[in-house]
Short mmCIF file of C-alpha atoms in Angstrom, two decimals:
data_model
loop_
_atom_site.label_atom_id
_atom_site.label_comp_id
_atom_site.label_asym_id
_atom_site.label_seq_id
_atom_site.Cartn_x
_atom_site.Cartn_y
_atom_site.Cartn_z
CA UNK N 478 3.32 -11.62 7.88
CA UNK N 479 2.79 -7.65 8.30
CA UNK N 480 0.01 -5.77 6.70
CA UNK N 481 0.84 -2.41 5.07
CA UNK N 482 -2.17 -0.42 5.40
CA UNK N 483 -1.81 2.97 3.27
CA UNK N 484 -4.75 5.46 3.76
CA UNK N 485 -4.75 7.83 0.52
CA UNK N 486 -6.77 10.57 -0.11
CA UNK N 487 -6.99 11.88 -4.16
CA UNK N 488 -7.48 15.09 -5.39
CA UNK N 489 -11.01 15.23 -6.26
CA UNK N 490 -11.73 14.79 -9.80
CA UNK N 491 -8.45 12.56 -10.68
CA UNK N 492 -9.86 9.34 -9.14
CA UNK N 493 -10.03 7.70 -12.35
CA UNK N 494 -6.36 9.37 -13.47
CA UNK N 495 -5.15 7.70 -9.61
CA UNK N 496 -6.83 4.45 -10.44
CA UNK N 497 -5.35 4.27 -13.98
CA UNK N 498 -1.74 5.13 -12.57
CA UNK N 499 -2.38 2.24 -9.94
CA UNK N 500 -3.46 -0.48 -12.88
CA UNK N 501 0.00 0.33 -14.28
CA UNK N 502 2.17 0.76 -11.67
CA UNK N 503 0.84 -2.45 -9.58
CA UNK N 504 3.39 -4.74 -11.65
CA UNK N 505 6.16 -2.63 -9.62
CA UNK N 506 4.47 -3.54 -6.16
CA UNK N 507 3.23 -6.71 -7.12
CA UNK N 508 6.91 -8.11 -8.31
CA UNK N 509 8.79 -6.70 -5.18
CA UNK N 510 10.33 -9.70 -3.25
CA UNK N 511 8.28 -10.22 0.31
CA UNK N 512 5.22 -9.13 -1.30
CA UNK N 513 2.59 -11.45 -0.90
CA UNK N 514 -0.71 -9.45 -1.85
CA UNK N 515 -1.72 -6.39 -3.12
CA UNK N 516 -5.62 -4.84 -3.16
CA UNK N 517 -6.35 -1.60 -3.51
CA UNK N 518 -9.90 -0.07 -2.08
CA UNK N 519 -11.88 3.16 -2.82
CA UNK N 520 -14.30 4.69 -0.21
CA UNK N 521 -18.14 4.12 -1.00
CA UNK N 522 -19.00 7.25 1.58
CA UNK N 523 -15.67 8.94 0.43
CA UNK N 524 -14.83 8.25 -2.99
CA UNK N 525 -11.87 10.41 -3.33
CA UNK N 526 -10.49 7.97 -0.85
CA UNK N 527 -8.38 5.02 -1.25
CA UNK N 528 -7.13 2.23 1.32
CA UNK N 529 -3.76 0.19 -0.11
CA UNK N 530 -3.97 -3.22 1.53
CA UNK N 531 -0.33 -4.85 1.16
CA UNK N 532 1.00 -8.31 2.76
CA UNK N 533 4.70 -8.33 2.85
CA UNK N 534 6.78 -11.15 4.32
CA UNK N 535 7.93 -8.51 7.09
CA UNK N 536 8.66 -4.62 7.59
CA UNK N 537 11.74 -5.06 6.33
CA UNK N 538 11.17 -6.39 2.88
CA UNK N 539 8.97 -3.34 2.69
CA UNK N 540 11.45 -1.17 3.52
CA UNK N 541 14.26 -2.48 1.95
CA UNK N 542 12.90 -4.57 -1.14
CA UNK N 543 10.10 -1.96 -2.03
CA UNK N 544 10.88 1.82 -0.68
CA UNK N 545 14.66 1.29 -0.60
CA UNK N 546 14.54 -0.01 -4.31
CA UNK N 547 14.76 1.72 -7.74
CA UNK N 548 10.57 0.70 -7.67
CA UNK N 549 9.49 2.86 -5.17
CA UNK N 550 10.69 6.42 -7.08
CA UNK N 551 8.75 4.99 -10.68
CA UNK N 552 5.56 3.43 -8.29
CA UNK N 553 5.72 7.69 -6.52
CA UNK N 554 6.04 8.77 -9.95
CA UNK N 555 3.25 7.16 -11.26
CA UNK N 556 0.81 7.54 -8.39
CA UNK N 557 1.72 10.53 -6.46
CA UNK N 558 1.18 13.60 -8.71
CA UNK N 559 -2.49 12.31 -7.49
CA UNK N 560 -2.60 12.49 -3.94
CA UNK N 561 -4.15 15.53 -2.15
CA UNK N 562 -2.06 14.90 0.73
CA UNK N 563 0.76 12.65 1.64
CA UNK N 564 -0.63 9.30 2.26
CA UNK N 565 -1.02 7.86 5.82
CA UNK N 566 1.37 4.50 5.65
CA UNK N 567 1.37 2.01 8.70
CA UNK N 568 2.28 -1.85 9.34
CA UNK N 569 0.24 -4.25 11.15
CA UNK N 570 0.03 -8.12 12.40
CA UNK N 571 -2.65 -9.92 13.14
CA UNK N 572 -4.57 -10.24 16.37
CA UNK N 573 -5.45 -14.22 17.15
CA UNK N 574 -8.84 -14.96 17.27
CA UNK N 575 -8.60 -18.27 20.04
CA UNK N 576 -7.20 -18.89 23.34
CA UNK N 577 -3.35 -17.47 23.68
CA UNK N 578 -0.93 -19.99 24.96
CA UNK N 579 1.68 -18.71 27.27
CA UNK N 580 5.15 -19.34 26.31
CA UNK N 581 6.59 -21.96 28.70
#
């Protein structure tokens, strides 16, 4: 499992607009093969803020299944005329929390 972590900033005054556009352009996300979850965060110190939290299956079926797709252009369309900036986009995995075993 990767974690897409997308840090976007709004233009202040359209947070509402942004999180209207997100309430109808989740179902494009949401549906995407490899997707697992989808939560979406605004900033309590920052409120023109956002943080997309996305599980995918792996990069790829980001890549491929969501940005390579006809999705990502009507998901862009829907959410971008919003942004202030481009949005910061990065992939993560998780970090164990007990002892590592070494691979024999």
């Amino acid at each position: 499992m990767v974690l897409e972590v997308a840090l976007i900033d709004v233009t202040p005054g359209q947070e509402d607009a942004f999180a209207a556009a997100y309430a109808q352009a989740y179902p494009l996300l949401s549906g995407t093969e490899g997707c697992r979850s989808v939560r979406m965060t605004r900033g309590v110190e920052s409120p023109s803020r956002f943080v997309l939290l996305v599980e995918w299956d792996s990069v790829e079926a980001h890549d491929v299944n969501f940005r390579q797709s006809e999705r990502f252009p009507q998901w862009r369309a829907l959410i971008g005329p919003h942004f202030a900036n481009p949005p910061l986009v990065e992939h993560f995995v998780d970090v164990p929390a007990g002892p590592v075993t070494p691979l024999a």
